[in-house]
Structure formats: C-alpha cells, structure tokens
Tab-separated table of C-alpha atoms in Angstrom:
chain	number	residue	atom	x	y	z
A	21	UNK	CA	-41.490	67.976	26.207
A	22	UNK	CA	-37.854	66.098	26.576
A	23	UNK	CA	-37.051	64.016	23.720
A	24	UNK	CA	-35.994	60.114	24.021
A	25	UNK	CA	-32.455	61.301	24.212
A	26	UNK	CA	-32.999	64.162	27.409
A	27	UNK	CA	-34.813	61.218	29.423
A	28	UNK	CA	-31.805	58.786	28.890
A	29	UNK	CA	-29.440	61.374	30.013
A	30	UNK	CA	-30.660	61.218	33.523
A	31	UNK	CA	-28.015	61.417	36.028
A	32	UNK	CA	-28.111	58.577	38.485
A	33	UNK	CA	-27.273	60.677	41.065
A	34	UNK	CA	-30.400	62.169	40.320
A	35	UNK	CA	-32.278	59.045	40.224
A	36	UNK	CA	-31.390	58.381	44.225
A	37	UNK	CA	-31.946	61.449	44.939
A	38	UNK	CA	-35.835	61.485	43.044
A	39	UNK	CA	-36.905	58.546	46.118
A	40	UNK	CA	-35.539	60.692	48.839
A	41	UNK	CA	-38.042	63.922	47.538
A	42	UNK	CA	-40.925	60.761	46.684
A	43	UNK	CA	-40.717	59.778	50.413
A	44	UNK	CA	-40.796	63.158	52.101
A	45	UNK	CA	-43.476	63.905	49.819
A	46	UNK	CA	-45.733	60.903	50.987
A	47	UNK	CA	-44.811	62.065	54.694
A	48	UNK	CA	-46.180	65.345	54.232
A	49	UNK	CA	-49.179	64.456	52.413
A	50	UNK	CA	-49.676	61.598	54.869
A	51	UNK	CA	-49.791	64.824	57.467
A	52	UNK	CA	-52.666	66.607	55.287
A	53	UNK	CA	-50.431	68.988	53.170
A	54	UNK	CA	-51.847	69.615	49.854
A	55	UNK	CA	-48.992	71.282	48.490
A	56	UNK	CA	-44.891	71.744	48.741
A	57	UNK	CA	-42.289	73.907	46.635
A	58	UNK	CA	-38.568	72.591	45.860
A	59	UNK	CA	-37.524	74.892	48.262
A	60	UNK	CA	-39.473	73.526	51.420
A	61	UNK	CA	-37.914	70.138	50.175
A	62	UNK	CA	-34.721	71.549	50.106
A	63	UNK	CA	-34.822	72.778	52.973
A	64	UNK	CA	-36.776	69.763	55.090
A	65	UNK	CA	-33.921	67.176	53.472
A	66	UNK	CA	-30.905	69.242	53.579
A	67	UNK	CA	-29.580	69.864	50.013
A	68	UNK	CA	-29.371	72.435	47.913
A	69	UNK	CA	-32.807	74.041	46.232
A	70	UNK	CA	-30.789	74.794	42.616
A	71	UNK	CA	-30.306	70.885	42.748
A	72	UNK	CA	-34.016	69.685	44.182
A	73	UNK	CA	-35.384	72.111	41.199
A	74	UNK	CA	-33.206	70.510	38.834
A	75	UNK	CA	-34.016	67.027	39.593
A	76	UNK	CA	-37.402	67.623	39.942
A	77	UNK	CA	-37.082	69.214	35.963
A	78	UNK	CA	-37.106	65.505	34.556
A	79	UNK	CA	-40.169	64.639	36.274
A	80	UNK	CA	-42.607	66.761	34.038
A	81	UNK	CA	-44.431	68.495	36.685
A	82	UNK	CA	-45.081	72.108	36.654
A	83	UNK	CA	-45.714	73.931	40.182
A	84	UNK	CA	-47.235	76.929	40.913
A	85	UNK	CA	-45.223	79.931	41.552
A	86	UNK	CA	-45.548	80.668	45.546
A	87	UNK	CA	-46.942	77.846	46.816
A	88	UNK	CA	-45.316	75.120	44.782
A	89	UNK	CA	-46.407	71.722	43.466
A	90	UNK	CA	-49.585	69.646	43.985
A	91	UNK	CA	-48.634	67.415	46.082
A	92	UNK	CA	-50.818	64.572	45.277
A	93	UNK	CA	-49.650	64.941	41.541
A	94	UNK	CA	-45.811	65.157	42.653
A	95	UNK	CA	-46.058	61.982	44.651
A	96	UNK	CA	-48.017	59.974	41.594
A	97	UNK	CA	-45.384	61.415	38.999
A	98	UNK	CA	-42.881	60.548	41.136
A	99	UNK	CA	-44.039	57.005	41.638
A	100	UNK	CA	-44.742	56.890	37.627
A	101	UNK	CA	-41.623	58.412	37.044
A	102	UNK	CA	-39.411	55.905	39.227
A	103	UNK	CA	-41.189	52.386	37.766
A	104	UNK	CA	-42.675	52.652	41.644
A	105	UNK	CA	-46.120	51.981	39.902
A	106	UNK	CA	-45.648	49.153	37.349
A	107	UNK	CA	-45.234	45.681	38.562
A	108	UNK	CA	-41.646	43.981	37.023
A	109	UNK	CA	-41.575	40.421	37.812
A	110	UNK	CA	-37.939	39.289	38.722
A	111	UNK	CA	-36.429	35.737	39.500
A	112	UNK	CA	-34.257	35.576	42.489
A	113	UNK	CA	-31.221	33.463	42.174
A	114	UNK	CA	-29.310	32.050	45.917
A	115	UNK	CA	-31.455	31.000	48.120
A	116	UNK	CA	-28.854	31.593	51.132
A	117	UNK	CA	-28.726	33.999	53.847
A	118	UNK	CA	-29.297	37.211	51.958
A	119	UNK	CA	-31.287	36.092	49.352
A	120	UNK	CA	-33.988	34.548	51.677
A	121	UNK	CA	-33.670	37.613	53.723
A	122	UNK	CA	-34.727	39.309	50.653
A	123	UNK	CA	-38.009	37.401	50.126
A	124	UNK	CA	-38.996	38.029	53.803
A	125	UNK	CA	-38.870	41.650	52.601
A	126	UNK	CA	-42.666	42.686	51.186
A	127	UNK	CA	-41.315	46.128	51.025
A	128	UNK	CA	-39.725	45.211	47.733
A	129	UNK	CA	-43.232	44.863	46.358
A	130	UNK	CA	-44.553	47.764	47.138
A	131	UNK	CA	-41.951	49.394	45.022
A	132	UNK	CA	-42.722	47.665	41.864
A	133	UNK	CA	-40.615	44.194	42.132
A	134	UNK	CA	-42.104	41.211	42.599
A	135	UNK	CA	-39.516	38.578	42.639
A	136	UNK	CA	-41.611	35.170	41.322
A	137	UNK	CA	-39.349	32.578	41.997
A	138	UNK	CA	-36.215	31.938	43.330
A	139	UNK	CA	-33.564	29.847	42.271
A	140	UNK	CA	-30.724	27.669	44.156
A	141	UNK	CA	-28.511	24.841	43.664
A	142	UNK	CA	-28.926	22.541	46.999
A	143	UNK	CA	-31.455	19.989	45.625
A	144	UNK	CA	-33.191	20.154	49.002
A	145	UNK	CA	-34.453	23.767	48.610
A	146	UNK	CA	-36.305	23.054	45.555
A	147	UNK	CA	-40.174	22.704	46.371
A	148	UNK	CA	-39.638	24.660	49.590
A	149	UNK	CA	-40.977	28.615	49.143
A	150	UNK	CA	-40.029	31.627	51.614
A	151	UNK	CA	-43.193	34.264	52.007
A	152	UNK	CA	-44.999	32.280	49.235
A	153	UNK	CA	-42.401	32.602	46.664
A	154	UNK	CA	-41.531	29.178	45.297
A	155	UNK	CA	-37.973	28.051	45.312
A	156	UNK	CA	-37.028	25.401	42.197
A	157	UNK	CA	-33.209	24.056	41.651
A	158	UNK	CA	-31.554	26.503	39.208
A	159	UNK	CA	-31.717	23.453	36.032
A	160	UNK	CA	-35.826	24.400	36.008
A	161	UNK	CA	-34.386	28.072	35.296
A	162	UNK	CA	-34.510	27.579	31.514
A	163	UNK	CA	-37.452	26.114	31.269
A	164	UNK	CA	-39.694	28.244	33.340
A	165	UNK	CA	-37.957	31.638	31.609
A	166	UNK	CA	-39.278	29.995	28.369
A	167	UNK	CA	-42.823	30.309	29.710
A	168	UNK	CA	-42.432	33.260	31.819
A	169	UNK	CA	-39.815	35.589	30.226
A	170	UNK	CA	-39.018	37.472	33.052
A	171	UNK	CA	-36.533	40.578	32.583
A	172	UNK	CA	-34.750	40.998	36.181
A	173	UNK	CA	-32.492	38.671	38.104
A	174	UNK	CA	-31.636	38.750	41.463
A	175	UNK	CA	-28.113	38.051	42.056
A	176	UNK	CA	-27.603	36.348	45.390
A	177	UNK	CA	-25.323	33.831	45.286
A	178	UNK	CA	-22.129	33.062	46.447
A	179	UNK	CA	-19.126	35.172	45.185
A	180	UNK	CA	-17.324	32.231	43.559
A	181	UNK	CA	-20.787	31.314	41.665
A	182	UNK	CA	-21.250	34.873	40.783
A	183	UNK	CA	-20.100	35.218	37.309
A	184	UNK	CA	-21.119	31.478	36.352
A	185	UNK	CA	-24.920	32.174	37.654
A	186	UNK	CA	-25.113	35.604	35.867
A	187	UNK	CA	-23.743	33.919	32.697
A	188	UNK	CA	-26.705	31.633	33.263
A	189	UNK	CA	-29.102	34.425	33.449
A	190	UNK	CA	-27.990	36.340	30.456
A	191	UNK	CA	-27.924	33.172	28.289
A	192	UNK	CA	-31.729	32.573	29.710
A	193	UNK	CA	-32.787	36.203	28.475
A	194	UNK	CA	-32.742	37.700	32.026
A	195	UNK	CA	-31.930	41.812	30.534
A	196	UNK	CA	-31.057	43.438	34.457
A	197	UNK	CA	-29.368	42.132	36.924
A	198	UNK	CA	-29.472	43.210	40.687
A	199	UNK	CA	-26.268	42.064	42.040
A	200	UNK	CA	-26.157	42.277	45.415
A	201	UNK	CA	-22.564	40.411	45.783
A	202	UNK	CA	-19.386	42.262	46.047
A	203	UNK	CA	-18.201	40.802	42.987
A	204	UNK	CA	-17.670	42.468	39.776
A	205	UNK	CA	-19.873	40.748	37.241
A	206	UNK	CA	-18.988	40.710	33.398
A	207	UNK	CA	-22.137	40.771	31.310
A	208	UNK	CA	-22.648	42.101	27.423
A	209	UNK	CA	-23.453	45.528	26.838
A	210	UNK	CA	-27.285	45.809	26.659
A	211	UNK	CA	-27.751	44.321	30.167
A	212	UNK	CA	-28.206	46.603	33.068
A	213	UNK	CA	-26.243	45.484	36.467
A	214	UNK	CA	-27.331	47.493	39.229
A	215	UNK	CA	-24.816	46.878	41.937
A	216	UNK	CA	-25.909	46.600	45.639
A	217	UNK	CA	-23.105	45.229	48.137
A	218	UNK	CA	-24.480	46.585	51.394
A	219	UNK	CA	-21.540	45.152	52.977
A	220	UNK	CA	-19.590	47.818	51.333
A	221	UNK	CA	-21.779	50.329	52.869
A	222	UNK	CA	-20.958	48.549	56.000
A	223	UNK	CA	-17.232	49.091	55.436
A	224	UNK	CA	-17.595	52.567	54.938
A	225	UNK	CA	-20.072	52.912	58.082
A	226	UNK	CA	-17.521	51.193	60.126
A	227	UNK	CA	-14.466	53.512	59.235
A	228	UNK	CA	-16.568	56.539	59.465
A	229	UNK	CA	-17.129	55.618	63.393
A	230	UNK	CA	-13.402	54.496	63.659
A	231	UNK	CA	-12.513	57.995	62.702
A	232	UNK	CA	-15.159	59.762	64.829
A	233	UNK	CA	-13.348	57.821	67.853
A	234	UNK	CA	-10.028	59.225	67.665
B	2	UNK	CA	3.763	55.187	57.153
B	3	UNK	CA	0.275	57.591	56.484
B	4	UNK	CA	-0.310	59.909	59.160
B	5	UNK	CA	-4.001	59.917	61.143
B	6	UNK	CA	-4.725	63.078	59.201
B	7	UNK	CA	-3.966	60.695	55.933
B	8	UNK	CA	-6.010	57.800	56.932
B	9	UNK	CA	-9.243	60.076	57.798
B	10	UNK	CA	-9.262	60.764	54.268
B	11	UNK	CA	-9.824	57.897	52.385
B	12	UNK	CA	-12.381	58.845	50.014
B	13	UNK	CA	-15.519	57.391	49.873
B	14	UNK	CA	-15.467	55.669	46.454
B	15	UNK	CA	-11.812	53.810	47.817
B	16	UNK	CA	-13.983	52.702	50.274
B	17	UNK	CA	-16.750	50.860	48.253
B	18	UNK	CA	-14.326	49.254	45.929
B	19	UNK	CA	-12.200	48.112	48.639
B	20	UNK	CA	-14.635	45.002	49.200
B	21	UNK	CA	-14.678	44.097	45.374
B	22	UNK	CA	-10.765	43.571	45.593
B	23	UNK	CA	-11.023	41.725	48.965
B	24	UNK	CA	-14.140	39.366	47.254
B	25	UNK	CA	-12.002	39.036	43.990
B	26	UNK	CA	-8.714	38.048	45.975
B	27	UNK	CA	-10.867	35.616	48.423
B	28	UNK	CA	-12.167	34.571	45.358
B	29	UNK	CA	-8.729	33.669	44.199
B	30	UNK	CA	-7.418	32.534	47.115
B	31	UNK	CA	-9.630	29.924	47.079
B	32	UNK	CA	-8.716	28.581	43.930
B	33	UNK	CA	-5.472	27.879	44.925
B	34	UNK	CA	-3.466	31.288	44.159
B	35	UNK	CA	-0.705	32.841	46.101
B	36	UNK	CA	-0.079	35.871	44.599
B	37	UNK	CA	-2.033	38.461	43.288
B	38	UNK	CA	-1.244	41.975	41.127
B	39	UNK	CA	-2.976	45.311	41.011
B	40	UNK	CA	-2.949	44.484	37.226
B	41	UNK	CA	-4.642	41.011	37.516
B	42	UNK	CA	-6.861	42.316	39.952
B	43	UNK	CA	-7.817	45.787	37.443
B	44	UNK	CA	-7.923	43.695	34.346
B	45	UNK	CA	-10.352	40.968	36.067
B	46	UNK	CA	-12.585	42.912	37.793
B	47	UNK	CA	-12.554	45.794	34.602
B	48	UNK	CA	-11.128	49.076	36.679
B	49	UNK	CA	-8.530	51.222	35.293
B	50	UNK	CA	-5.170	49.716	36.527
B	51	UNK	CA	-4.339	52.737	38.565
B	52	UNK	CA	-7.414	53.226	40.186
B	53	UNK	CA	-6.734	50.032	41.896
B	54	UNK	CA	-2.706	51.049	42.596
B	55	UNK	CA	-3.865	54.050	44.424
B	56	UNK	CA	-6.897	52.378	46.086
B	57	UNK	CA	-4.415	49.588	47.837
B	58	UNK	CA	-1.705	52.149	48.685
B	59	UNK	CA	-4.575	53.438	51.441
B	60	UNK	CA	-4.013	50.002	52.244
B	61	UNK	CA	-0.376	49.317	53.661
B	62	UNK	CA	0.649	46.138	52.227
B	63	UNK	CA	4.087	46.024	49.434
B	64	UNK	CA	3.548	44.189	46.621
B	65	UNK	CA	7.003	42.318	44.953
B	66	UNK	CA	7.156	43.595	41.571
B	67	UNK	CA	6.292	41.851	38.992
B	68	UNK	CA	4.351	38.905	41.290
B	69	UNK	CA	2.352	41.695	43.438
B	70	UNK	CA	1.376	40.573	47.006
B	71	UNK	CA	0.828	37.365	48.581
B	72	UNK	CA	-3.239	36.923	48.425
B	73	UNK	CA	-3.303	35.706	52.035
B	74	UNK	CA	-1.830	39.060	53.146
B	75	UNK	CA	-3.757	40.638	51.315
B	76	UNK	CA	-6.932	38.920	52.196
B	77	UNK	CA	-6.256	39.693	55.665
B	78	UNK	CA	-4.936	42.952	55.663
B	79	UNK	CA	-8.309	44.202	53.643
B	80	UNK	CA	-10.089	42.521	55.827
B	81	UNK	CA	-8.584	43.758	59.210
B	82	UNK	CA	-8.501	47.422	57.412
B	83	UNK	CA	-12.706	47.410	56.572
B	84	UNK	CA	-13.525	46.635	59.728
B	85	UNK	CA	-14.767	43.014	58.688
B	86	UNK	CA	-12.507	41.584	61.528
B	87	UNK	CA	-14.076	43.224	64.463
B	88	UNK	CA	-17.324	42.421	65.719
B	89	UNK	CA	-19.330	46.111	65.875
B	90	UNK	CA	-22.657	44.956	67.995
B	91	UNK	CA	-25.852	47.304	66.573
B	92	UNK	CA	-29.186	47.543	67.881
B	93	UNK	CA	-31.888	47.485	65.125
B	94	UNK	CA	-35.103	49.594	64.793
B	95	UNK	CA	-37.862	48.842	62.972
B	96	UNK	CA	-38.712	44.840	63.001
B	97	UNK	CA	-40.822	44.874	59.857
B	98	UNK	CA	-40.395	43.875	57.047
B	99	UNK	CA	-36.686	44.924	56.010
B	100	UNK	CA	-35.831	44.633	59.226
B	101	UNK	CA	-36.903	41.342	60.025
B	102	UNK	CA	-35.123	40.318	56.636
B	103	UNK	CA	-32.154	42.209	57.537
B	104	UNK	CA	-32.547	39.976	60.754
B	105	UNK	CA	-32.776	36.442	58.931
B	106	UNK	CA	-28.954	37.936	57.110
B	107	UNK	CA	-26.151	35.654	58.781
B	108	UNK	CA	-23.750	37.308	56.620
B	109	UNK	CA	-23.713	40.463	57.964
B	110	UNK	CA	-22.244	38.783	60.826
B	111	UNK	CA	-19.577	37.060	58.697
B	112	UNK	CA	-18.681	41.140	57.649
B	113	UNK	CA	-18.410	42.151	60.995
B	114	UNK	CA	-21.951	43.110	62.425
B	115	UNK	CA	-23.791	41.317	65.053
B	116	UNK	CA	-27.171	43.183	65.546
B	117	UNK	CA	-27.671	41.920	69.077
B	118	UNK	CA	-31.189	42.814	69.926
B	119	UNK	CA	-33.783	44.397	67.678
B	120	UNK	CA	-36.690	47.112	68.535
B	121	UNK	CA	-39.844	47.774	67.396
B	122	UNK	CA	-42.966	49.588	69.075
B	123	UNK	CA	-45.304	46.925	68.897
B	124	UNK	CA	-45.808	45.315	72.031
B	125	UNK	CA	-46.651	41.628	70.325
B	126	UNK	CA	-43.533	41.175	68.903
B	127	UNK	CA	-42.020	42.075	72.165
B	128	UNK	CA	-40.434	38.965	73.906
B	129	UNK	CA	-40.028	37.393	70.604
B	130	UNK	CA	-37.348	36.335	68.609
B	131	UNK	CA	-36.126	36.525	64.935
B	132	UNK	CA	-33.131	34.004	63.862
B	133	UNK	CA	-31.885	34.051	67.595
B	134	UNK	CA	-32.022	37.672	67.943
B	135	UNK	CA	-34.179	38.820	70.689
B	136	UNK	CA	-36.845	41.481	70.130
B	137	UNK	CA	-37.605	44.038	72.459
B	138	UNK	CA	-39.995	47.107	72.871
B	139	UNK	CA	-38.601	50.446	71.330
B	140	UNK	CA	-39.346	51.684	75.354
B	141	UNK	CA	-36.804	49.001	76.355
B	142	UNK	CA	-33.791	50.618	74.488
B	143	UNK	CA	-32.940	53.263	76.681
B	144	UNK	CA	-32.188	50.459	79.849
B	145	UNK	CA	-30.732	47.673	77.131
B	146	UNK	CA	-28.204	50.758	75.540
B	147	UNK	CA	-27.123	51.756	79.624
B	148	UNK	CA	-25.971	48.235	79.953
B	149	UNK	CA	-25.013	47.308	77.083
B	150	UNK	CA	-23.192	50.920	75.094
B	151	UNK	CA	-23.888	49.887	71.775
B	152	UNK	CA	-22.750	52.153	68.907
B	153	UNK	CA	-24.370	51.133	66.204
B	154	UNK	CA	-28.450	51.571	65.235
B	155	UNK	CA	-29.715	49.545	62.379
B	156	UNK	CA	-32.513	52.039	61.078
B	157	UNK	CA	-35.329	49.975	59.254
B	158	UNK	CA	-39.033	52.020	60.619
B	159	UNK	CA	-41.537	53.618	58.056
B	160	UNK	CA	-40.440	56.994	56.703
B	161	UNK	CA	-42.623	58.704	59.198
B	162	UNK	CA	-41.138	57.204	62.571
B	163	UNK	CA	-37.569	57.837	60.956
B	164	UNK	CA	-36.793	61.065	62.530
B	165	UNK	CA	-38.367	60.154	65.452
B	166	UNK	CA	-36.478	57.388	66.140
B	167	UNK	CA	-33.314	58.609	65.134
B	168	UNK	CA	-33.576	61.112	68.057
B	169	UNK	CA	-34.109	58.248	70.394
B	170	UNK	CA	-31.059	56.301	69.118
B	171	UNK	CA	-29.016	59.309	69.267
B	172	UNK	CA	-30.164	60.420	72.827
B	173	UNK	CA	-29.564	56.971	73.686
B	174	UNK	CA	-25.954	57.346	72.722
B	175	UNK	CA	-25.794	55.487	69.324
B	176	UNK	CA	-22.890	57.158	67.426
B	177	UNK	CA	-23.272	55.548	63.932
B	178	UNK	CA	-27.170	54.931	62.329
B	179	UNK	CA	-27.380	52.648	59.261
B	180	UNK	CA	-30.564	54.418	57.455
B	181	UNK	CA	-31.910	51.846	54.962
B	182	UNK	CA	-35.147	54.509	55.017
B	183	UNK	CA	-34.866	56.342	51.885
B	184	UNK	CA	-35.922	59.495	54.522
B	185	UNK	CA	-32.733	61.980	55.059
B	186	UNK	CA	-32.776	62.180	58.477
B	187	UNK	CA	-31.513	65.134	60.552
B	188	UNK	CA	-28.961	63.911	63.112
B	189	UNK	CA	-25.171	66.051	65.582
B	190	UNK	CA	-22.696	66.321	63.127
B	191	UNK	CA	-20.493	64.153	65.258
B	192	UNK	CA	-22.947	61.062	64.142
B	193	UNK	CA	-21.830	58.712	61.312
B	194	UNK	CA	-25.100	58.415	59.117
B	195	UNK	CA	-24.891	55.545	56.136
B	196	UNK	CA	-27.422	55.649	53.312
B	197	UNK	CA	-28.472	52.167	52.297
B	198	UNK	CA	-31.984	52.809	50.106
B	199	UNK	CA	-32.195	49.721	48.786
B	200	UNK	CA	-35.448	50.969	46.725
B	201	UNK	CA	-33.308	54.050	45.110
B	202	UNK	CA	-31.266	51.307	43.545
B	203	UNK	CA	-34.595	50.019	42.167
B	204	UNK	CA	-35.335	53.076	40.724
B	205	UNK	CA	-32.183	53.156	38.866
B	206	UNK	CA	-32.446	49.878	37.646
B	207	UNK	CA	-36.094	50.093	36.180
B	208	UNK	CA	-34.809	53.331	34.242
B	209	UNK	CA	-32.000	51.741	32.729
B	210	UNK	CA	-34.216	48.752	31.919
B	211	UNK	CA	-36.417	50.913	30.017
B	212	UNK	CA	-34.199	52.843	28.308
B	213	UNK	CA	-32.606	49.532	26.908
B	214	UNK	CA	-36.099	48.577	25.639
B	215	UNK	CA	-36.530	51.822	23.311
C-alpha cells in the first residue's frame, strides 16, 4: 500500500494520461468486454505498455496474469481514483462568452464538477441563470462563500480582470482555481491553478497545419 | 533569418507560452505602455528570464536594449505568428453538449477560428441553429466539405463515435482534428491531431486539491 507521500508524487503526465485508459475502458465495457490487460490498452491507444503498466501502478488494482484486469473494477477505480465519482461544487466567475459556454456544458457534471453559481460584474446578468445555474454580481461572492464554502473557482474573465478576480477568490477561501485565461495568475502557495487556455491549443493546432502545408 | 527547417521546429511548450506573452503584452498595451522587455515580461508573468529570450527569438522581432520592443509590434507580430490573424474555418462534430458550448464561444473567433457549420447525427437538430451557426446532419458533410474544403474538424462526439467519425472527417479531407474527446484516436500521419481533454485537466486539479487538504 503507497504511503501519503507515493500518492502525492503522481506525475501529471500521468494524471492525463489515467482519463485516456478510463475512457477506452468504458468503450470496451460498453461493447460487453469483461476484461482488458495494459497491453491491449497499449496497444488500442498507441503508447507504450512499460508506461500504461506504470500508470496504471498508482491506481491500486491488481490484474490477473493472462487475461488482465476486471474491467468493471478498472473503470470504478479509475473513476474513484480521478475525483470522477465525488461531486466538488465550484463557483464560476465571467459570465462572457466562454464562461457561459461552459455552463451549457453538462458534461462537466458528469465528471464530478458542478459549478453552483456563477459570478459577473455587468449588473444586468445578476438574477439571470444559464442551464439552471444562477448568475449573481460578483459583490454577493463573499457573502454566499460564507454560507456555502465552496473550494473551486472558475476563472473566466477577462485577461485584464484576471489577477484582480482571482485575488478576490483567494481572499473569499476559494483553494483551486481553473483558469481558463491565457494569463498567468499569481496566487499563494497552497492554492492549486490548473491552467486551461484552449486558445493556446489552438495556436499550436494552427502551426501544426501551417507546417503540414509546405 | 530562420530557415523553414528552423521554423518547423518550434517546440511545443514555445508554443503554449507564446499566448501568455501575447495576453500579458495586450494586457499592457492597454494600459498605456509602449515598450515591453523579455525581463518585465519573465519577472511578471514568473518564467525564468531566458525561457522567455529564447521563446521570442522563434519570434522575429529585435528588441532595443535596455527598453526591449515596442508592445504594438510585438502584439502584432505574436499575433500574426499564432495564427490568431487568419481566419481558419472548421467544421464541428458532435453538437452536444461541449459542442454546443464550444458553439455559444465568440472568442474562438476573436483567436482565429470560425467553426462555420456544425454536425451531428441526429436528424432534429438538423436545420437548426446554435449562436448563428447552422447545424447540419453528419450525412450532409461529405457535399458541405466538396464545396466548401474546410481543413479543420472540431471533434466534440461521445468516446464511442470518436473513431468513427474521425474516419469520416479525414475521408472527407479534413487535415487538422481538434479532439476535445479524451479518446486517442487513430488518424494518416500527415493529419494534425490536437488534444484538448478538458476533463483530464479536472482530474489533475481534484488531485492536487486533495493533496493540499492532507
């Protein structure tokens, strides 16, 4: 059994790579398999069977030599192991084009995060609510983090109001942030940032195919 | 000047900070600046000084020394060199509920992507419409893409349509597929595929939050 200090030590290339194995698993138990070995996922996603074995060593799961692991087991692990399973309320803050595109998306709920509220500055977006989750102007933030002590924010807003919002956030209690601008937030220590600019991804999509055209 | 072979390899981490230095100098810009150093630009955004030297040199602007480069250069040559100044039409796939969010996202326009029609393979949302982009059926793609040569496919379907669909796309002559499934799909080597799992940065986050809570 890994001690506190092996769990912490998981690599987060490992931790993208875990969803990848999660969802191939669900598609093959989806087609009545009952069970699959590192090597068949290895194989079916393209990447290498030392590393699929080693990744799947942090999720404590022990298959059988042969034929591999139960699948059923492998996908609930999986879904344990990722947070997948447990519901983590989050406040959503910028109401604008992303951030309401993000409330249209359900999917978000099905993998464990169910954003509550959202939060935005324009007056006339408080009382409104996208896919049933309320909006409120960010000055109710304080107030309803007093009652609801929620952990995750949302970071949606504007680059210029990036910093200044996540400032606001900290000081409220929020502990991760999501931060789905391309700017470089500064928080303390002890709060997580996950950063998500999928316009970056867009950038490197679009001078991929540039190069693929010469 | 960098030679073709040069510019093809720009590696992949260059890439994804590029937009942090283009939303830090906008950023500046706006607030009245005119010039902007590597070193204001490392210290701000909390990068090791160099790391940003070498990233711009991919980028061919001259900096004076000691005042570095004029921000509205800089702005637009980081712009022009991402590929946020052309418009790159897409087709997207899948109009649930990512997609339909990813739909409702004006910005991605503002970075250079204007999904022009989306598919799905239910024939109600057929003939509909999602923040003025048309919706077709999937069976409609193969007459749309002879008329219209799009490059790029947005891929947003359940896991278990993802390889199916990517076939279609790429027999339909889409050269570049955006996969915000967290399924690795299987595509000619010549095709540009960009990993956007949303979800696996979930993961990531939930583990960090936990950790922090030990």
């Amino acid at each position: 059994m890994p001690s506190i200090e092996q769990i912490q030590n998981i690599p987060e290339p490992t931790l993208r790579r875990l969803p990848w194995y999660l969802a191939f698993a669900k598609l093959i138990q989806r087609q009545g398999g009952q069970y699959l070995s590192s090597t068949q996922i290895a194989h079916d996603i393209g990447i290498d069977a030392s590393v699929v074995a080693k990744d799947l060593s942090y999720v404590r799961i022990s298959g059988r030599t042969r034929v591999g692991y139960p699948i059923a087991q492998l996908v609930d692990l999986l879904e344990e192991f990722l947070g997948f399973k447990n519901t983590h309320r989050a406040f959503l803050f910028g109401v604008g084009s992303l951030g309401g595109a993000l409330l249209h998306d359900s999917g978000l709920a099905q993998f464990g995060l169910d954003i509550v509220a959202g939060f935005d500055s324009k007056y006339e977006l408080a009382g409104t609510s996208i896919n049933r989750t309320p909006i409120h102007h960010i000055d109710r933030f304080k107030d309803l983090q007093q009652k609801m002590h929620v952990q995750i924010g949302v970071l949606t807003v504007p680059v210029d109001k990036a910093q200044e919002v996540s400032d606001i956030m900290v000081e409220g209690g929020i502990r991760a942030i999501w931060n789905f601008t391309p700017f470089r937030i500064r928080v303390p220590e002890a709060v997580v940032v996950q950063n998500t600019s999928i316009y970056a991804h867009l950038a490197v999509m679009f001078n991929r195919l540039s190069h693929t055209q010469r």
